[in-house]
PDB file of C-alpha atoms in Angstrom:
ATOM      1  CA  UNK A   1     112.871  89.533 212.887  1.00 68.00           C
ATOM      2  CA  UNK A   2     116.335  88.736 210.632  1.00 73.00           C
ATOM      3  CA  UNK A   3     113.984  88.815 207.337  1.00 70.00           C
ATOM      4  CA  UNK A   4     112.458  92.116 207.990  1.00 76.00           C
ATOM      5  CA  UNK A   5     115.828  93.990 207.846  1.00 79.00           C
ATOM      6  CA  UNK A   6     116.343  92.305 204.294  1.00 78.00           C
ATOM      7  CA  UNK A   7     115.575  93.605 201.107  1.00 83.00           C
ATOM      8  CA  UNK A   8     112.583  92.569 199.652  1.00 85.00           C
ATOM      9  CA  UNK A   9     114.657  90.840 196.277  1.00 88.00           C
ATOM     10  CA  UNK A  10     116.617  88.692 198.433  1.00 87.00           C
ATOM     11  CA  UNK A  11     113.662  87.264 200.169  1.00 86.00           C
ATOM     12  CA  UNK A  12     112.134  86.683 196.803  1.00 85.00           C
ATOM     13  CA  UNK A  13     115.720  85.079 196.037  1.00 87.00           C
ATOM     14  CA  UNK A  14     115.727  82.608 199.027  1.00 86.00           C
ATOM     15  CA  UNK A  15     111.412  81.795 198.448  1.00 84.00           C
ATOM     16  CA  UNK A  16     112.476  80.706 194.646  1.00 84.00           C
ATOM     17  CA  UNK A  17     115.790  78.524 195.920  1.00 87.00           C
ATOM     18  CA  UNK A  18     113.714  77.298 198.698  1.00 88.00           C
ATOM     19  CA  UNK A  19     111.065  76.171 195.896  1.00 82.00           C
ATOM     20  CA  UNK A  20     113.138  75.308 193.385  1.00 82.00           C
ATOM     21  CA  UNK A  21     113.389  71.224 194.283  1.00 84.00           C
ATOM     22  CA  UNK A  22     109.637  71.008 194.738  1.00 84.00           C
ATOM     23  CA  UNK A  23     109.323  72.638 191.152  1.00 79.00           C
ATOM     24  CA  UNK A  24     111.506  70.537 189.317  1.00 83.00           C
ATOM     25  CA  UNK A  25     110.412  67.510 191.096  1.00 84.00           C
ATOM     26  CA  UNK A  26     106.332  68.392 190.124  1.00 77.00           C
ATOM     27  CA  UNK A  27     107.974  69.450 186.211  1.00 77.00           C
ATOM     28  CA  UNK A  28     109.509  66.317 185.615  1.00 81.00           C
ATOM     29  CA  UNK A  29     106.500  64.280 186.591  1.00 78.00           C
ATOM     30  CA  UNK A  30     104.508  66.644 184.337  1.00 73.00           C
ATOM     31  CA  UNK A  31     106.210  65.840 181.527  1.00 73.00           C
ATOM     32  CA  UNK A  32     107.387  61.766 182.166  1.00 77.00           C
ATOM     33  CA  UNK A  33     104.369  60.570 180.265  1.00 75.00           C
ATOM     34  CA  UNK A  34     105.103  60.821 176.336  1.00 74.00           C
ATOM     35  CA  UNK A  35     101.732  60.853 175.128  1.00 76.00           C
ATOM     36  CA  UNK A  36     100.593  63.595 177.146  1.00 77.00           C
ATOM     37  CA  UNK A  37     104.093  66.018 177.847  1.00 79.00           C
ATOM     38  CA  UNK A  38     102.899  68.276 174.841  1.00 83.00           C
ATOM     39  CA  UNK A  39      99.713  68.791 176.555  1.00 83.00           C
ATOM     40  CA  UNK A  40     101.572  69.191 179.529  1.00 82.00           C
ATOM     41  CA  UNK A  41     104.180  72.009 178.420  1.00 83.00           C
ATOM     42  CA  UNK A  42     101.681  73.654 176.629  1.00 85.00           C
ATOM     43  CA  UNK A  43      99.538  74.208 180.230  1.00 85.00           C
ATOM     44  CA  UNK A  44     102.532  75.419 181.995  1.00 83.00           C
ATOM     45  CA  UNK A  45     103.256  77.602 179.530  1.00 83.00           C
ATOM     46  CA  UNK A  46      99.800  79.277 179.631  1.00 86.00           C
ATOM     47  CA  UNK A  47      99.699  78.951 183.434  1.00 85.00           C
ATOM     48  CA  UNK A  48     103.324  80.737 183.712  1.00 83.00           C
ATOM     49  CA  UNK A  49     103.096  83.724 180.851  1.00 83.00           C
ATOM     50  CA  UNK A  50     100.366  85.428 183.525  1.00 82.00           C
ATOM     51  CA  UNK A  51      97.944  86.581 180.978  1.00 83.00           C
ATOM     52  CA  UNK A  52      94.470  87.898 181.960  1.00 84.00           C
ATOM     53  CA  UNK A  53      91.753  87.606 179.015  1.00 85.00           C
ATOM     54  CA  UNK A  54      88.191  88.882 179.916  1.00 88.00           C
ATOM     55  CA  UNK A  55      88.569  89.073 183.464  1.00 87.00           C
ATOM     56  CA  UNK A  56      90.133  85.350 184.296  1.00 83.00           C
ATOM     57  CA  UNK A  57      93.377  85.095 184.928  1.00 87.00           C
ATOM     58  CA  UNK A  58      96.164  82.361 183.752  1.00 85.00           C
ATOM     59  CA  UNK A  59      95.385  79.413 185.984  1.00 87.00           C
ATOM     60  CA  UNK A  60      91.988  79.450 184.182  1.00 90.00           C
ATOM     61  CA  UNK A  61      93.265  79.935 180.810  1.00 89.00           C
ATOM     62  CA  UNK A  62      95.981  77.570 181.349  1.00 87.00           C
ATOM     63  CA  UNK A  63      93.348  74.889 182.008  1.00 89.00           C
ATOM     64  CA  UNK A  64      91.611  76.149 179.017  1.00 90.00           C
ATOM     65  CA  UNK A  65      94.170  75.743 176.620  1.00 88.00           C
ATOM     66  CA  UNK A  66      96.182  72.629 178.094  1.00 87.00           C
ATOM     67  CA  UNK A  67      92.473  70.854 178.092  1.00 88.00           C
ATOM     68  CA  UNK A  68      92.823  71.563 173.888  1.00 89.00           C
ATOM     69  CA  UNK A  69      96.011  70.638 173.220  1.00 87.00           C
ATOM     70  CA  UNK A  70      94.894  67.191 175.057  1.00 87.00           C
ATOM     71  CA  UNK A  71      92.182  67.049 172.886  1.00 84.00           C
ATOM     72  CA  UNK A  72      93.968  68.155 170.028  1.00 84.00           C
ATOM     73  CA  UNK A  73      97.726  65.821 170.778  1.00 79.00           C
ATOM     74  CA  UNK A  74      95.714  62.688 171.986  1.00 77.00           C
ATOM     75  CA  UNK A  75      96.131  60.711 169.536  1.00 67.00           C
ATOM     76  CA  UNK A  76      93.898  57.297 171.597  1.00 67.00           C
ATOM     77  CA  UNK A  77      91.030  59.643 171.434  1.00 62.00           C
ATOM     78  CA  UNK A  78      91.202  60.597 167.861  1.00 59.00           C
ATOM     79  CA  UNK A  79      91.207  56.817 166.927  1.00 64.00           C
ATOM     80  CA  UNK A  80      88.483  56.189 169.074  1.00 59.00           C
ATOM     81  CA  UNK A  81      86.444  58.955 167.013  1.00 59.00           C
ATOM     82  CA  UNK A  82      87.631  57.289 163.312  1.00 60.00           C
ATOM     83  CA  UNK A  83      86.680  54.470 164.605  1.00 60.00           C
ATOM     84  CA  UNK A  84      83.368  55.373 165.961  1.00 58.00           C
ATOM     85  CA  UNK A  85      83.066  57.481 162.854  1.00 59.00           C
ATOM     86  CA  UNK A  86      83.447  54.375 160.737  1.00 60.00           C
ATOM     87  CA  UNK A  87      81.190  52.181 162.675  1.00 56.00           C
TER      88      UNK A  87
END
């Protein structure tokens, strides 16, 4: 009943300060690991711009790209492959 009479920016206000700890909390564990934060920035980054690309949406793209930049940044798994390559 009190959050009907309020405008609809201050309830968006209050949802994002209410959210806020929970977000940094999950961010900071995201990017605690060295080896993978690149990978890591790079997903939230596609996940949060809110593009849409032949019909998907960002979550799916975000996975998309943030599953090549692993690829791309890892550097374990490109010594594995030289190594396998030289074998």
């Amino acid at each position: 009943m009190i959050f009907t009479g309020l405008p609809k920016e201050l309830i968006s206000l209050l949802v994002g300060l209410a959210l806020f700890g929970a977000i940094v909390s999950n961010l900071m564990s995201t990017l605690e690991e060295p080896e993978h934060r690149e990978a890591s920035a790079i997903t939230l980054l596609a996940t949060a711009s809110g593009m849409s690309f032949l019909g998907l949406g960002s979550a799916f793209w975000g996975i998309v790209i943030g599953s090549i930049a692993y690829v791309v940044f890892d550097k374990d798994l490109l010594k594995l492959k030289s190594k396998q390559e030289n074998d």
